[in-house]
Amino acid sequence: MIKTAITAEQLFDKLKNIKLGGQTCVYSLKKCEEYVPIINAINELKEQKNAVILAHSYISPEIIYGVSDFVGDSYKLSKDALTTSASTIVFVAVRFMGETAKILNPDKEVLVPAALDGCTLADAINGAQVRELKKKYPGYTFICYVNTTAEVKAECDVCVTSANVYDITENYPNDKIYFLPDRFMGENLKNEMKRRGVNKDIQYFSGSCYVHEEYNIEDILKVRLEYPDAKIVSHPECNSVVVEHSDFVGSTEQMLAFMRTTKTKEFLMLTECGLSARLQSEFTDKKLVGSCTMCKYMKSNSLQDILRSLKNPTSHDRVVIDEDVRLRALKSLEAMFHYNYPPKRG
Ligand code: 13P
Ligand code: SF4
């Protein structure tokens, strides 16, 4: 019997305040009774196999509150992947996040149980395209967002996440920067450098996130009229007009930290619904206004697939990276940890 068996009542207590519309994100005690046997079977297997579950905040709440050992944004999870002593990492998120864990932990088994491969940003560019761009932009430092495949990271100088893209770009000792693959984050990066008085030539690629590109200024103006005290919180994958009119912009973990520490009670969250679910579950004195959008890739993770992959991993679950690609991609991740500090000013 596992030490950490959970009851349907305990799970329901975590999920009962989540109401995001539709069937996926509304919970009843009956639904929790159905989840609990799978959750307890997963937690038992984790103990037997010395496995941990790393979960991105965008995945379904029954996974976050039922089986995850670490929850967070891409940066936090990559640090968690570095420090865990478990021999198996189940990365419940999207494939490139599992690849990042494997690049950092070549000797561990890394499993990604998601049914759908992909992310519109990671799919926007491949290694051959980066090589062509490098010929076109000699002398530029190639900065890749973490939402890229291992083969793209292998072609770049430094990797960044939404938590550190501005500081790393400011710190990096080159004034010529090519950022990829997100055009919105590229534009936001250019604007932020201008705001900070940092004079760099910033070029960027044309990819986008299909979830965040949906948000526009009308979403903000509507909420500002109806809820004048609400704070607007957005992700840097949103377009620059949305970012400019937001009260706070940051990674998903930074958004949660902002909401935890600010006294405001109402928030519009311009990011994937998983984060809104965390707000409803964890900050019960705060209220969500407006709507949110789901990422089909993140939401293609299920308790059933986690259990299946732990019991009997398929070649699709297993993350395998060519060693030459891994070593080159590792350099860009090591550069991220190296340059990730607040810039000195004044
Ligand atoms: P964060 O690193 O901010 O969690 O972002 C990941 C992501 O995929 C956003 O769409
Ligand atoms: Fe990719 Fe967008 Fe989904 Fe994040 S929300 S994983 S960037 S498609």
Short mmCIF file of C-alpha atoms and ligand atoms in Angstrom, two decimals:
data_model
loop_
_atom_site.label_atom_id
_atom_site.label_comp_id
_atom_site.label_asym_id
_atom_site.label_seq_id
_atom_site.Cartn_x
_atom_site.Cartn_y
_atom_site.Cartn_z
CA MET A 1 0.00 0.00 0.00
CA ILE A 2 1.40 3.40 -0.90
CA LYS A 3 2.12 5.99 1.78
CA THR A 4 0.35 8.71 -0.15
CA ALA A 5 -3.01 7.14 -1.13
CA ILE A 6 -5.54 9.87 -1.82
CA THR A 7 -9.32 9.73 -1.29
CA ALA A 8 -11.97 11.08 -3.66
CA GLU A 9 -12.95 13.65 -0.99
CA GLN A 10 -9.35 14.93 -0.72
CA LEU A 11 -9.08 15.24 -4.50
CA PHE A 12 -12.47 16.92 -4.79
CA ASP A 13 -11.42 19.44 -2.17
CA LYS A 14 -8.61 20.58 -4.51
CA LEU A 15 -10.79 20.58 -7.65
CA LYS A 16 -14.20 21.78 -6.48
CA ASN A 17 -13.57 25.49 -7.09
CA ILE A 18 -12.39 24.98 -10.67
CA LYS A 19 -15.11 26.07 -13.07
CA LEU A 20 -13.89 26.95 -16.51
CA GLY A 21 -16.92 25.89 -18.51
CA GLY A 22 -17.41 22.81 -20.68
CA GLN A 23 -16.92 19.29 -19.38
CA THR A 24 -13.12 19.14 -19.14
CA CYS A 25 -12.65 21.55 -16.27
CA VAL A 26 -15.69 21.10 -14.03
CA TYR A 27 -15.43 18.51 -11.26
CA SER A 28 -17.88 16.50 -9.16
CA LEU A 29 -17.24 14.06 -6.32
CA LYS A 30 -18.40 11.28 -8.67
CA LYS A 31 -15.77 12.26 -11.26
CA CYS A 32 -13.11 12.24 -8.49
CA GLU A 33 -14.24 8.74 -7.43
CA GLU A 34 -13.47 7.61 -10.99
CA TYR A 35 -10.03 9.26 -11.01
CA VAL A 36 -8.82 8.05 -7.61
CA PRO A 37 -8.07 4.36 -8.46
CA ILE A 38 -5.93 5.49 -11.43
CA ILE A 39 -4.22 8.17 -9.34
CA ASN A 40 -3.36 5.71 -6.59
CA ALA A 41 -2.10 3.15 -9.11
CA ILE A 42 0.19 5.83 -10.64
CA ASN A 43 1.48 6.92 -7.24
CA GLU A 44 2.21 3.32 -6.29
CA LEU A 45 4.11 2.69 -9.53
CA LYS A 46 6.11 5.89 -9.01
CA GLU A 47 7.35 4.54 -5.68
CA GLN A 48 8.15 1.11 -7.11
CA LYS A 49 10.01 2.51 -10.11
CA ASN A 50 11.73 5.46 -8.43
CA ALA A 51 9.93 7.81 -10.83
CA VAL A 52 8.84 11.44 -10.49
CA ILE A 53 6.19 13.34 -12.39
CA LEU A 54 7.00 16.82 -13.64
CA ALA A 55 3.88 18.65 -14.78
CA HIS A 56 3.45 21.95 -16.56
CA SER A 57 0.76 24.25 -15.12
CA TYR A 58 -1.25 23.98 -18.37
CA ILE A 59 -2.11 20.31 -17.97
CA SER A 60 -5.41 19.04 -16.56
CA PRO A 61 -5.98 19.77 -12.85
CA GLU A 62 -6.68 16.12 -11.89
CA ILE A 63 -3.08 15.36 -12.97
CA ILE A 64 -1.58 18.39 -11.21
CA TYR A 65 -3.38 17.75 -7.92
CA GLY A 66 -3.46 13.94 -8.17
CA VAL A 67 -0.02 12.73 -9.21
CA SER A 68 2.53 15.49 -9.88
CA ASP A 69 5.68 15.89 -7.78
CA PHE A 70 6.80 19.14 -9.40
CA VAL A 71 4.60 21.76 -11.10
CA GLY A 72 5.70 24.94 -12.78
CA ASP A 73 6.81 26.82 -15.87
CA SER A 74 9.45 25.65 -18.36
CA TYR A 75 12.32 27.22 -16.42
CA LYS A 76 11.33 25.82 -13.02
CA LEU A 77 10.73 22.37 -14.48
CA SER A 78 14.09 22.32 -16.25
CA LYS A 79 15.75 23.13 -12.88
CA ASP A 80 13.63 20.43 -11.19
CA ALA A 81 14.72 17.94 -13.87
CA LEU A 82 18.35 18.83 -13.06
CA THR A 83 18.02 18.25 -9.33
CA THR A 84 15.84 15.14 -9.05
CA SER A 85 17.54 11.91 -7.99
CA ALA A 86 14.76 9.73 -9.45
CA SER A 87 15.78 7.31 -12.19
CA THR A 88 12.66 7.94 -14.32
CA ILE A 89 11.14 11.32 -15.17
CA VAL A 90 7.61 11.36 -16.52
CA PHE A 91 7.25 14.74 -18.19
CA VAL A 92 3.57 15.58 -18.41
CA ALA A 93 3.62 18.49 -20.83
CA VAL A 94 4.72 18.77 -24.45
CA ARG A 95 7.51 16.85 -26.15
CA PHE A 96 10.15 19.59 -26.27
CA MET A 97 9.95 19.91 -22.46
CA GLY A 98 10.67 16.19 -22.12
CA GLU A 99 13.55 16.61 -24.56
CA THR A 100 14.98 19.39 -22.38
CA ALA A 101 14.88 17.03 -19.37
CA LYS A 102 16.61 14.31 -21.41
CA ILE A 103 19.33 16.71 -22.64
CA LEU A 104 20.07 17.50 -18.99
CA ASN A 105 19.73 13.87 -17.78
CA PRO A 106 21.08 11.48 -20.43
CA ASP A 107 21.25 8.57 -17.99
CA LYS A 108 17.65 8.82 -16.84
CA GLU A 109 14.61 7.38 -18.56
CA VAL A 110 12.43 10.30 -19.70
CA LEU A 111 8.84 9.55 -20.70
CA VAL A 112 6.38 11.91 -22.38
CA PRO A 113 2.92 10.30 -22.26
CA ALA A 114 1.13 13.03 -24.29
CA ALA A 115 -1.02 11.59 -27.08
CA LEU A 116 -0.28 14.54 -29.40
CA ASP A 117 3.24 15.49 -30.39
CA GLY A 118 3.76 19.12 -31.13
CA CYS A 119 3.37 22.73 -30.20
CA THR A 120 2.87 25.32 -32.93
CA LEU A 121 6.03 27.15 -31.81
CA ALA A 122 8.30 24.10 -31.64
CA ASP A 123 6.96 22.96 -35.03
CA ALA A 124 7.62 26.34 -36.66
CA ILE A 125 11.32 25.80 -37.41
CA ASN A 126 13.79 22.93 -37.88
CA GLY A 127 17.57 22.60 -37.65
CA ALA A 128 18.16 23.03 -41.41
CA GLN A 129 16.24 26.34 -41.39
CA VAL A 130 18.38 27.61 -38.50
CA ARG A 131 21.54 26.70 -40.42
CA GLU A 132 20.28 28.70 -43.42
CA LEU A 133 19.45 31.68 -41.18
CA LYS A 134 22.94 31.55 -39.65
CA LYS A 135 24.42 31.96 -43.16
CA LYS A 136 22.12 34.94 -43.74
CA TYR A 137 22.92 36.57 -40.38
CA PRO A 138 26.69 36.11 -39.77
CA GLY A 139 27.94 37.58 -36.48
CA TYR A 140 24.52 37.25 -34.81
CA THR A 141 23.95 35.33 -31.59
CA PHE A 142 21.14 32.84 -32.11
CA ILE A 143 18.82 32.79 -29.12
CA CYS A 144 16.19 30.08 -29.12
CA TYR A 145 13.09 29.97 -26.99
CA VAL A 146 12.79 26.75 -24.99
CA ASN A 147 9.74 25.89 -27.13
CA THR A 148 11.99 24.35 -29.81
CA THR A 149 13.12 20.82 -30.62
CA ALA A 150 16.50 19.47 -29.48
CA GLU A 151 17.83 19.72 -33.05
CA VAL A 152 17.01 23.45 -33.11
CA LYS A 153 18.56 24.03 -29.68
CA ALA A 154 21.67 22.26 -30.99
CA GLU A 155 22.07 24.93 -33.71
CA CYS A 156 21.68 27.89 -31.32
CA ASP A 157 24.02 29.68 -28.93
CA VAL A 158 21.73 30.10 -25.97
CA CYS A 159 18.29 28.90 -24.94
CA VAL A 160 15.83 31.10 -23.03
CA THR A 161 12.41 30.68 -21.44
CA SER A 162 9.66 33.22 -20.90
CA ALA A 163 11.05 33.66 -17.37
CA ASN A 164 14.48 34.88 -18.48
CA VAL A 165 14.33 35.96 -22.15
CA TYR A 166 14.75 39.69 -21.37
CA ASP A 167 17.57 39.38 -18.82
CA ILE A 168 19.57 36.87 -20.87
CA THR A 169 19.28 38.97 -24.04
CA GLU A 170 20.41 42.03 -22.11
CA ASN A 171 23.31 40.14 -20.50
CA TYR A 172 24.51 38.34 -23.61
CA PRO A 173 27.76 39.94 -24.82
CA ASN A 174 26.67 40.58 -28.41
CA ASP A 175 24.60 43.47 -29.80
CA LYS A 176 23.37 41.42 -32.76
CA ILE A 177 20.66 38.98 -31.76
CA TYR A 178 18.54 36.60 -33.81
CA PHE A 179 15.61 35.32 -31.73
CA LEU A 180 13.50 32.31 -32.73
CA PRO A 181 10.87 31.00 -33.28
CA ASP A 182 8.17 33.32 -31.82
CA ARG A 183 7.54 36.59 -33.69
CA PHE A 184 5.41 38.03 -30.87
CA MET A 185 8.00 37.30 -28.22
CA GLY A 186 10.61 38.67 -30.64
CA GLU A 187 8.70 41.93 -30.96
CA ASN A 188 8.13 42.10 -27.20
CA LEU A 189 11.85 41.48 -26.69
CA LYS A 190 12.73 44.32 -29.04
CA ASN A 191 10.32 46.68 -27.19
CA GLU A 192 11.57 45.61 -23.76
CA MET A 193 15.23 46.23 -24.74
CA LYS A 194 14.22 49.72 -25.94
CA ARG A 195 12.38 50.31 -22.63
CA ARG A 196 15.49 49.23 -20.71
CA GLY A 197 17.72 51.50 -22.80
CA VAL A 198 19.61 48.51 -24.23
CA ASN A 199 20.71 49.15 -27.78
CA LYS A 200 20.71 45.83 -29.66
CA ASP A 201 19.85 44.88 -33.23
CA ILE A 202 17.13 42.24 -32.74
CA GLN A 203 15.89 40.12 -35.64
CA TYR A 204 13.33 37.39 -35.19
CA PHE A 205 11.59 34.46 -36.89
CA SER A 206 7.90 34.19 -37.86
CA GLY A 207 6.43 31.45 -35.60
CA SER A 208 3.58 31.89 -33.13
CA CYS A 209 1.65 30.08 -30.43
CA TYR A 210 -1.89 29.34 -31.62
CA VAL A 211 -3.24 29.79 -28.06
CA HIS A 212 -1.69 33.15 -27.22
CA GLU A 213 -2.03 34.74 -30.65
CA GLU A 214 -5.83 34.62 -30.19
CA TYR A 215 -5.83 37.34 -27.51
CA ASN A 216 -6.32 40.92 -28.59
CA ILE A 217 -6.84 44.42 -27.25
CA GLU A 218 -10.66 44.01 -27.36
CA ASP A 219 -10.41 41.29 -24.67
CA ILE A 220 -8.65 43.81 -22.44
CA LEU A 221 -10.90 46.82 -23.17
CA LYS A 222 -14.05 44.77 -22.44
CA VAL A 223 -12.74 43.69 -19.04
CA ARG A 224 -11.41 47.17 -18.17
CA LEU A 225 -14.95 48.53 -18.71
CA GLU A 226 -16.75 45.83 -16.76
CA TYR A 227 -14.16 45.26 -13.99
CA PRO A 228 -12.18 48.50 -13.60
CA ASP A 229 -10.19 47.12 -10.63
CA ALA A 230 -9.14 43.90 -12.36
CA LYS A 231 -5.48 43.36 -13.16
CA ILE A 232 -4.62 42.08 -16.63
CA VAL A 233 -1.92 39.43 -16.62
CA SER A 234 -0.44 38.15 -19.89
CA HIS A 235 2.25 35.88 -21.32
CA PRO A 236 5.04 37.26 -23.59
CA GLU A 237 3.75 34.96 -26.38
CA CYS A 238 0.83 37.44 -26.73
CA ASN A 239 1.07 40.24 -29.29
CA SER A 240 2.80 43.50 -28.38
CA VAL A 241 -0.44 45.54 -28.07
CA VAL A 242 -1.79 43.05 -25.52
CA VAL A 243 1.54 43.09 -23.67
CA GLU A 244 1.68 46.89 -23.68
CA HIS A 245 -1.83 47.14 -22.14
CA SER A 246 -1.26 44.46 -19.49
CA ASP A 247 -0.53 45.16 -15.83
CA PHE A 248 1.89 42.26 -15.61
CA VAL A 249 3.70 40.17 -18.24
CA GLY A 250 5.72 37.08 -17.43
CA SER A 251 6.14 33.33 -17.49
CA THR A 252 3.32 31.23 -16.08
CA GLU A 253 5.18 30.86 -12.77
CA GLN A 254 5.87 34.62 -12.60
CA MET A 255 2.16 35.31 -13.28
CA LEU A 256 1.19 33.10 -10.34
CA ALA A 257 3.73 34.85 -8.12
CA PHE A 258 2.30 38.23 -9.16
CA MET A 259 -1.27 37.12 -8.36
CA ARG A 260 -0.18 35.61 -5.04
CA THR A 261 1.49 38.82 -3.88
CA THR A 262 -0.80 41.54 -5.23
CA LYS A 263 -3.78 42.63 -3.13
CA THR A 264 -6.09 42.82 -6.15
CA LYS A 265 -8.96 40.32 -6.13
CA GLU A 266 -9.91 40.16 -9.84
CA PHE A 267 -7.73 39.01 -12.70
CA LEU A 268 -7.98 38.54 -16.44
CA MET A 269 -5.41 35.92 -17.40
CA LEU A 270 -4.36 35.99 -21.04
CA THR A 271 -2.84 32.54 -21.16
CA GLU A 272 -3.83 28.86 -21.29
CA CYS A 273 -6.74 27.70 -19.06
CA GLY A 274 -4.54 25.52 -16.84
CA LEU A 275 -3.23 28.61 -15.12
CA SER A 276 -6.75 29.92 -14.53
CA ALA A 277 -7.56 26.54 -12.94
CA ARG A 278 -4.59 26.93 -10.58
CA LEU A 279 -5.84 30.38 -9.60
CA GLN A 280 -9.33 29.02 -8.84
CA SER A 281 -7.99 26.07 -6.87
CA GLU A 282 -5.17 27.75 -4.94
CA PHE A 283 -6.23 31.39 -4.47
CA THR A 284 -9.81 30.97 -3.33
CA ASP A 285 -10.14 34.64 -2.30
CA LYS A 286 -9.37 35.77 -5.90
CA LYS A 287 -11.68 35.84 -8.87
CA LEU A 288 -11.11 35.13 -12.51
CA VAL A 289 -12.81 37.45 -15.00
CA GLY A 290 -13.09 36.88 -18.76
CA SER A 291 -12.30 33.58 -20.45
CA CYS A 292 -9.27 31.47 -21.34
CA THR A 293 -8.10 29.22 -24.18
CA MET A 294 -6.96 25.59 -24.06
CA CYS A 295 -3.81 24.14 -25.63
CA LYS A 296 -4.74 20.84 -27.29
CA TYR A 297 -1.16 19.60 -27.02
CA MET A 298 -0.90 20.12 -23.27
CA LYS A 299 -4.42 18.80 -22.77
CA SER A 300 -3.61 15.60 -24.69
CA ASN A 301 -2.11 14.24 -21.45
CA SER A 302 -4.36 11.95 -19.43
CA LEU A 303 -4.14 9.94 -16.20
CA GLN A 304 -4.71 6.77 -18.26
CA ASP A 305 -1.72 7.50 -20.52
CA ILE A 306 0.51 8.33 -17.56
CA LEU A 307 -0.37 4.97 -15.97
CA ARG A 308 0.15 3.14 -19.25
CA SER A 309 3.53 4.76 -19.89
CA LEU A 310 4.76 3.98 -16.37
CA LYS A 311 3.63 0.36 -16.63
CA ASN A 312 4.78 -0.34 -20.12
CA PRO A 313 6.45 2.55 -21.97
CA THR A 314 6.23 2.52 -25.76
CA SER A 315 8.92 3.87 -28.09
CA HIS A 316 6.64 6.89 -28.58
CA ASP A 317 6.64 7.63 -24.82
CA ARG A 318 10.43 7.32 -24.54
CA VAL A 319 12.53 10.39 -25.30
CA VAL A 320 15.63 9.43 -27.26
CA ILE A 321 18.08 12.04 -28.57
CA ASP A 322 21.07 11.48 -30.81
CA GLU A 323 24.19 12.03 -28.63
CA ASP A 324 25.81 14.59 -30.95
CA VAL A 325 22.57 16.64 -31.02
CA ARG A 326 22.21 16.28 -27.24
CA LEU A 327 25.72 17.56 -26.51
CA ARG A 328 25.28 20.59 -28.78
CA ALA A 329 21.82 21.34 -27.36
CA LEU A 330 23.24 21.00 -23.84
CA LYS A 331 25.62 23.90 -24.58
CA SER A 332 22.66 26.21 -25.28
CA LEU A 333 20.98 25.13 -22.01
CA GLU A 334 24.21 25.58 -20.04
CA ALA A 335 24.53 29.06 -21.57
CA MET A 336 20.98 29.78 -20.30
CA PHE A 337 21.91 28.85 -16.73
CA HIS A 338 25.13 30.90 -17.09
CA TYR A 339 23.53 34.15 -18.32
CA ASN A 340 20.36 33.93 -16.23
CA TYR A 341 20.92 36.66 -13.66
CA PRO A 342 19.38 40.12 -13.25
CA PRO A 343 21.46 42.61 -15.26
CA LYS A 344 23.58 45.14 -13.36
CA ARG A 345 22.33 48.69 -13.88
CA GLY A 346 23.56 52.20 -13.22
P1 13P B 1 6.06 29.05 -19.50
O1 13P B 1 7.49 28.65 -19.52
O2 13P B 1 5.85 30.48 -19.17
O3 13P B 1 5.26 28.16 -18.61
O4 13P B 1 5.48 28.90 -20.98
C1 13P B 1 5.41 27.69 -21.64
C2 13P B 1 4.47 27.73 -22.75
O5 13P B 1 4.36 26.79 -23.52
C3 13P B 1 3.65 28.90 -22.94
O6 13P B 1 2.78 28.71 -23.98
FE1 SF4 B 2 3.02 25.46 -27.54
FE2 SF4 B 2 1.27 27.43 -27.32
FE3 SF4 B 2 0.69 25.07 -26.35
FE4 SF4 B 2 2.55 26.60 -25.15
S1 SF4 B 2 0.36 27.02 -25.32
S2 SF4 B 2 2.71 24.42 -25.59
S3 SF4 B 2 3.48 27.58 -26.95
S4 SF4 B 2 1.00 25.58 -28.53
#
